[in-house]
CSV table of C-alpha atoms in Angstrom, one decimal:
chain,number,residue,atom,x,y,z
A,1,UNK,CA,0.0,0.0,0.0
A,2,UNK,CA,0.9,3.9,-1.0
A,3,UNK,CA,-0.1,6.6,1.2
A,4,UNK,CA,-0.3,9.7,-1.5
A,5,UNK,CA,0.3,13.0,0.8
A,6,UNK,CA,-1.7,15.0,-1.6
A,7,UNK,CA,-3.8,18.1,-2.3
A,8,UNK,CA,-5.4,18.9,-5.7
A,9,UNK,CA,-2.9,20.6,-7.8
A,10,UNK,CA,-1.2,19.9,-11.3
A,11,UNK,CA,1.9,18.3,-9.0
A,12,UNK,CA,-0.6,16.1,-7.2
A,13,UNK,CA,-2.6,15.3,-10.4
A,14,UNK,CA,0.5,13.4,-11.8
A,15,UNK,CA,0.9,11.3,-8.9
A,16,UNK,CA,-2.6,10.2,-9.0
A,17,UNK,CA,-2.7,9.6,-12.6
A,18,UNK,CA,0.9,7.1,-12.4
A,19,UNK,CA,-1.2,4.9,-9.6
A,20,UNK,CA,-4.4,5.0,-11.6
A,21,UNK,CA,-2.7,3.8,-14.7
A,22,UNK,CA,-0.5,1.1,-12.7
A,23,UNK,CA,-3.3,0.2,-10.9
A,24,UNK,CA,-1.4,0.2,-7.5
A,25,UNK,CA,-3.1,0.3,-4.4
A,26,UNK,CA,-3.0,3.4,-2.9
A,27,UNK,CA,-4.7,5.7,0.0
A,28,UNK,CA,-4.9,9.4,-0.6
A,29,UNK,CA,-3.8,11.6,3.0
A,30,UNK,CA,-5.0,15.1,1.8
A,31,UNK,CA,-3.0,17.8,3.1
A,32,UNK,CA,-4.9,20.9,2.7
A,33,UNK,CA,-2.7,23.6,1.2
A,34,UNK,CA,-5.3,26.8,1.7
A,35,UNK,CA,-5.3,25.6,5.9
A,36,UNK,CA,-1.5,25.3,6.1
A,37,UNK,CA,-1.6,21.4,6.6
A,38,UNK,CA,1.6,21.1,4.5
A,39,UNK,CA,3.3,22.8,7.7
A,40,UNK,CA,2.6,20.2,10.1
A,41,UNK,CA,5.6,17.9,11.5
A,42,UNK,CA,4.4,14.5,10.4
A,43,UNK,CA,4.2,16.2,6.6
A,44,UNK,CA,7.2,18.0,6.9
A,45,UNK,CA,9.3,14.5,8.1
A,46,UNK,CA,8.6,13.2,4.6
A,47,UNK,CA,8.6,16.8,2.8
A,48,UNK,CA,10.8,19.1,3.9
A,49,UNK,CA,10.1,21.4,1.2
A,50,UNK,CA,6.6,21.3,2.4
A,51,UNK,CA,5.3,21.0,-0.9
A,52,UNK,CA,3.5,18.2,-2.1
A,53,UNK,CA,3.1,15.6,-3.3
A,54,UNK,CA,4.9,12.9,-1.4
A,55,UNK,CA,4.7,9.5,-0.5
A,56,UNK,CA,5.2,6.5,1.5
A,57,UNK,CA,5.4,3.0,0.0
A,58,UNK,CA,4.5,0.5,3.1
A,59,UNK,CA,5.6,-2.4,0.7
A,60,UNK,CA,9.0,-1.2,-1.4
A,61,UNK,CA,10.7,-3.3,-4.1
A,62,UNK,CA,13.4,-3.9,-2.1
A,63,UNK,CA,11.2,-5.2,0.9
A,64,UNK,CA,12.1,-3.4,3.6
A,65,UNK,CA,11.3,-0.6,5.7
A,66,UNK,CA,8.8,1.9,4.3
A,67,UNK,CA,10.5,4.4,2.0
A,68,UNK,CA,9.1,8.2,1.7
A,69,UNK,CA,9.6,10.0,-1.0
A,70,UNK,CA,9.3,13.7,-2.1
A,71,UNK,CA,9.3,16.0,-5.0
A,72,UNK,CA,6.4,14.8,-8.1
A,73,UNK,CA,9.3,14.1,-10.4
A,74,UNK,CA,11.0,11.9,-8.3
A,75,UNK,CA,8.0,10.2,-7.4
A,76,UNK,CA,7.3,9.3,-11.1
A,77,UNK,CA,10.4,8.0,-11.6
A,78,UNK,CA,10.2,5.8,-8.0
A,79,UNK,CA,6.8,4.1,-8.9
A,80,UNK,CA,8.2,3.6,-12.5
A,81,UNK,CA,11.2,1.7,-11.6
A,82,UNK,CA,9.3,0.0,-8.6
A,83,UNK,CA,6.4,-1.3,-10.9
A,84,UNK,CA,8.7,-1.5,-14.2
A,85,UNK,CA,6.1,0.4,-16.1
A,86,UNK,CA,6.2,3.7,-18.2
A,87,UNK,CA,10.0,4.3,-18.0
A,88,UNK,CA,11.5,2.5,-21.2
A,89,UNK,CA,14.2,0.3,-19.7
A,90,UNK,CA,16.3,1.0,-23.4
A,91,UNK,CA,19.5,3.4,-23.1
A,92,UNK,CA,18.0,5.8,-25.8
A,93,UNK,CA,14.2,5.7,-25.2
A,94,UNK,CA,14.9,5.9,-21.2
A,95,UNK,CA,17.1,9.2,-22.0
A,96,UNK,CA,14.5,10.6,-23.9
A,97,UNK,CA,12.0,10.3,-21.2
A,98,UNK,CA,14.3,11.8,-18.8
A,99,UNK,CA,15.4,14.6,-20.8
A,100,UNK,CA,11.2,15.4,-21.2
A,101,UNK,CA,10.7,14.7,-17.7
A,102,UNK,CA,12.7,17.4,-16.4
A,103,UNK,CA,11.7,20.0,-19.3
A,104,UNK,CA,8.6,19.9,-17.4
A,105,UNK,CA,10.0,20.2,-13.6
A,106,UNK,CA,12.5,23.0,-14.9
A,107,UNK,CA,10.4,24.7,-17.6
A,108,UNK,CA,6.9,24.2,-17.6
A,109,UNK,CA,5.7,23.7,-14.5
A,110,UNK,CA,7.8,26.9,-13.0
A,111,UNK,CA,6.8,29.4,-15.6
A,112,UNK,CA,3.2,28.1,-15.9
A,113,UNK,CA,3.1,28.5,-12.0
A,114,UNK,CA,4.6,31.8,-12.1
A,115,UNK,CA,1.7,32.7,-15.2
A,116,UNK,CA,-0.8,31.4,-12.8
A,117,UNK,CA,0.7,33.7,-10.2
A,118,UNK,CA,1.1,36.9,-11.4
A,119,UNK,CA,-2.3,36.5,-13.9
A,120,UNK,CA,-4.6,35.3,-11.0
A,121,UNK,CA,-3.2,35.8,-7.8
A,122,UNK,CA,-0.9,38.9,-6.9
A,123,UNK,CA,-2.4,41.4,-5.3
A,124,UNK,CA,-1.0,44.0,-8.1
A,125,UNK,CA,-1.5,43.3,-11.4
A,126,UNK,CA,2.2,44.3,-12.7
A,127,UNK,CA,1.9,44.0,-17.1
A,128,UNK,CA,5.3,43.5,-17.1
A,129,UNK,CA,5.4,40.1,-15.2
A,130,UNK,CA,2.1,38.8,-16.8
A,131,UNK,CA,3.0,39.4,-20.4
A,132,UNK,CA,6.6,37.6,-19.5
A,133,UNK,CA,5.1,34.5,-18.1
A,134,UNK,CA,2.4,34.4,-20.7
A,135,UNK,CA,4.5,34.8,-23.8
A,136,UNK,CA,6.9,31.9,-22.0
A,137,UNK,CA,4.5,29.9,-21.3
A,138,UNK,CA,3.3,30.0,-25.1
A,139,UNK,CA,7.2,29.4,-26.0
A,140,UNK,CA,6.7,26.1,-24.1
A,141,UNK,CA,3.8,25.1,-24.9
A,142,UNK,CA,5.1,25.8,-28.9
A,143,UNK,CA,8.3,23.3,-28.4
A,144,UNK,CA,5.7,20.4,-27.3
A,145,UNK,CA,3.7,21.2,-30.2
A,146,UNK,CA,6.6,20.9,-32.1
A,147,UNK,CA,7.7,17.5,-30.4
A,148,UNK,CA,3.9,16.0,-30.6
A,149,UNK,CA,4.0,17.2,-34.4
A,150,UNK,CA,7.0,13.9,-35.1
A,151,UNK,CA,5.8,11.4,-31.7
A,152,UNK,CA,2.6,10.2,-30.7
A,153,UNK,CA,3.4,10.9,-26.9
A,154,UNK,CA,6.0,13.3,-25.3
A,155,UNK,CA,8.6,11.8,-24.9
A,156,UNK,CA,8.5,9.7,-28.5
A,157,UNK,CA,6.6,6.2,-29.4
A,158,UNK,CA,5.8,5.2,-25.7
A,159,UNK,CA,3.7,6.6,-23.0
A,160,UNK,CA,5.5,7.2,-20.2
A,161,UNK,CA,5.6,9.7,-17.2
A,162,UNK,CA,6.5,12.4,-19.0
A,163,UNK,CA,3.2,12.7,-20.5
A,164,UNK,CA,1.5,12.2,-16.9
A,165,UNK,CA,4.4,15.1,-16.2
A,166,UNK,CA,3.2,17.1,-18.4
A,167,UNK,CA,-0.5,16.9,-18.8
A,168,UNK,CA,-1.4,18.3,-15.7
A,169,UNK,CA,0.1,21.9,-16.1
A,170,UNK,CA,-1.8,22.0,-19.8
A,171,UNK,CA,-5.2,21.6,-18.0
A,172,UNK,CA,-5.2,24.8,-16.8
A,173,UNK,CA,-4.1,26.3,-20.5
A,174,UNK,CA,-7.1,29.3,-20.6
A,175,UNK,CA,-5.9,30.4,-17.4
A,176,UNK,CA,-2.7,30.7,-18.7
A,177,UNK,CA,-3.8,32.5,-21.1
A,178,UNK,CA,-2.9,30.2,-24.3
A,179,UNK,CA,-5.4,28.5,-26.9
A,180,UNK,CA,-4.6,25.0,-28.2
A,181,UNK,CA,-6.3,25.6,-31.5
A,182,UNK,CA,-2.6,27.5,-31.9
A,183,UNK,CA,-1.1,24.6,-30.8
A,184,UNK,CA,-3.1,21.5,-33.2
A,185,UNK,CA,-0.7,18.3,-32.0
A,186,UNK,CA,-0.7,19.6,-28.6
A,187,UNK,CA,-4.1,19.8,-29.2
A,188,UNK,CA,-4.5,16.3,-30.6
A,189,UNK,CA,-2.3,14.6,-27.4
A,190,UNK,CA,-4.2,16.6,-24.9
A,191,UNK,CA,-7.7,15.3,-25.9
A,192,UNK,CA,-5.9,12.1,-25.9
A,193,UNK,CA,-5.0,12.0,-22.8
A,194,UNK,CA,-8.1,13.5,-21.3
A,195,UNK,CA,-10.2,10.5,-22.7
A,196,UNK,CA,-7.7,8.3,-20.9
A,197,UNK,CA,-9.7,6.4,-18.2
A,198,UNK,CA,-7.2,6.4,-15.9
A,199,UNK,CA,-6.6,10.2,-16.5
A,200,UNK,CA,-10.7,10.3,-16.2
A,201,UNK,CA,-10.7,8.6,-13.0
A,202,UNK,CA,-7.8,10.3,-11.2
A,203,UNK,CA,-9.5,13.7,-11.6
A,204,UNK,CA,-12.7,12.2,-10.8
A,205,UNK,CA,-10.8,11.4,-7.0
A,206,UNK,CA,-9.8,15.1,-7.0
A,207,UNK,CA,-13.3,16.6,-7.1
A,208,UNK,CA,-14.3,14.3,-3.7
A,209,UNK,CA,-11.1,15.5,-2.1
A,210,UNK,CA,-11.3,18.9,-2.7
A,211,UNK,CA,-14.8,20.7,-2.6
A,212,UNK,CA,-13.5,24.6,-1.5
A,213,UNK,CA,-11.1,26.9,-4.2
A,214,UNK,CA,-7.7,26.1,-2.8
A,215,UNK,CA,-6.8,30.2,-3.4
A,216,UNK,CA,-8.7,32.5,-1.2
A,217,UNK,CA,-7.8,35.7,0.3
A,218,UNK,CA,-7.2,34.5,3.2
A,219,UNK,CA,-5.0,31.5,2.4
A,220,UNK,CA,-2.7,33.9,-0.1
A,221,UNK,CA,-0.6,34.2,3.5
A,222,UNK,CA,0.1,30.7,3.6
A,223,UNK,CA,0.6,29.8,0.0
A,224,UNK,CA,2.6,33.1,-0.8
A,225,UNK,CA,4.3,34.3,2.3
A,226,UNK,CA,7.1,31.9,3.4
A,227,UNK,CA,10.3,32.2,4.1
A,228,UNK,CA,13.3,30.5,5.9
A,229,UNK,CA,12.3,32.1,9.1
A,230,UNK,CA,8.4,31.8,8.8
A,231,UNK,CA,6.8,29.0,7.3
């Protein structure tokens, strides 16, 4: 068994939709982002970035003790190797996943966070700082059109978890101010993988975790006011 530490965000959504598609047993621990809940001790002894997702495999390949594990990237790649599924075990196509797998930790999920930020949540709207995340986010999302134009999936012939990577930070494209019909084999792998059952049914566990907007005034403090000495 897997306990997911979890709250309902693109990072989250690519855990859920690796154990959906593996099929692995799993129980999801919400930790509730808006309340703070990602500060508490027991969280912050498995993530001390207090960020999640993270987990904790009760039942790990190697059979012992129970391993935690932090950072969404990182978790990918520890339920792929632990379940020998959607990381190609090939030199080349294993690279290639990689190499997509950390476009999206270093590029896309940053600056599409940072659009999301300055577009929807800072308390000034500075043009400057929109129209920069905005026109990067559209660079991005015009190098995976360009990648989906020659591959069926991110990452080339296979599905792997760079396209679970990946989808989650295109959900949110309108807010990000982007349109796919700019973007027609983004376009085409996105629908793809929104028909995906196990896609289907790991957003479908979202909605009963989280019923409330995870961004209100109030929680802006705890989302967007940290630093080393207050947390």
């Amino acid at each position: 068994m897997i306990d997911l530490h979890y709250w309902t965000t693109p990072n989250g959504h690519k855990v859920t939709i690796f154990l959906e598609e593996a099929q692995l047993p799993y129980r999801i621990v919400p930790v509730n982002i808006s309340k703070g809940a990602q500060f508490a001790p027991e969280f912050l002894a498995i993530s001390p970035n207090n960020r999640i997702p993270a987990i904790v495999d009760h039942a790990p390949k190697d059979g012992g003790a129970p391993i935690s594990v932090f950072e969404s990237g990182a978790i990918l790649v520890y339920l792929a190797e632990k379940t020998g599924t959607y990381l190609p075990t090939g030199f080349r196509d294993r690279s290639r996943v990689m190499e997509w797998l950390f476009w999206q930790m270093a590029g896309l999920g940053p600056m599409a966070g940072q659009n999301h930020h300055f577009s929807q949540y800072a308390p000034e709207k500075i043009p400057y700082a929109i129209e920069r995340y905005v026109k990067e986010t559209n660079r991005l999302y015009g190098m995976l059109d360009r990648q989906l134009a020659e591959n069926e999936f991110v990452a080339g012939r296979l599905y792997s978890i760079a396209d679970m990577a990946a989808y989650p930070w295109i959900v949110p494209y309108e807010r990000q101010g982007q349109k796919l019909e700019d973007f027609p084999s983004l376009k085409r792998w996105f629908e793809a993988m929104r028909a995906r059952p196990a896609v289907v049914r790991a957003y479908a566990r979202a909605k009963d975790i989280n019923t409330e907007p995870t961004v209100s005034e109030a929680s802006k403090k705890i989302l967007f006011g940290q630093t080393a000495a207050a947390r």
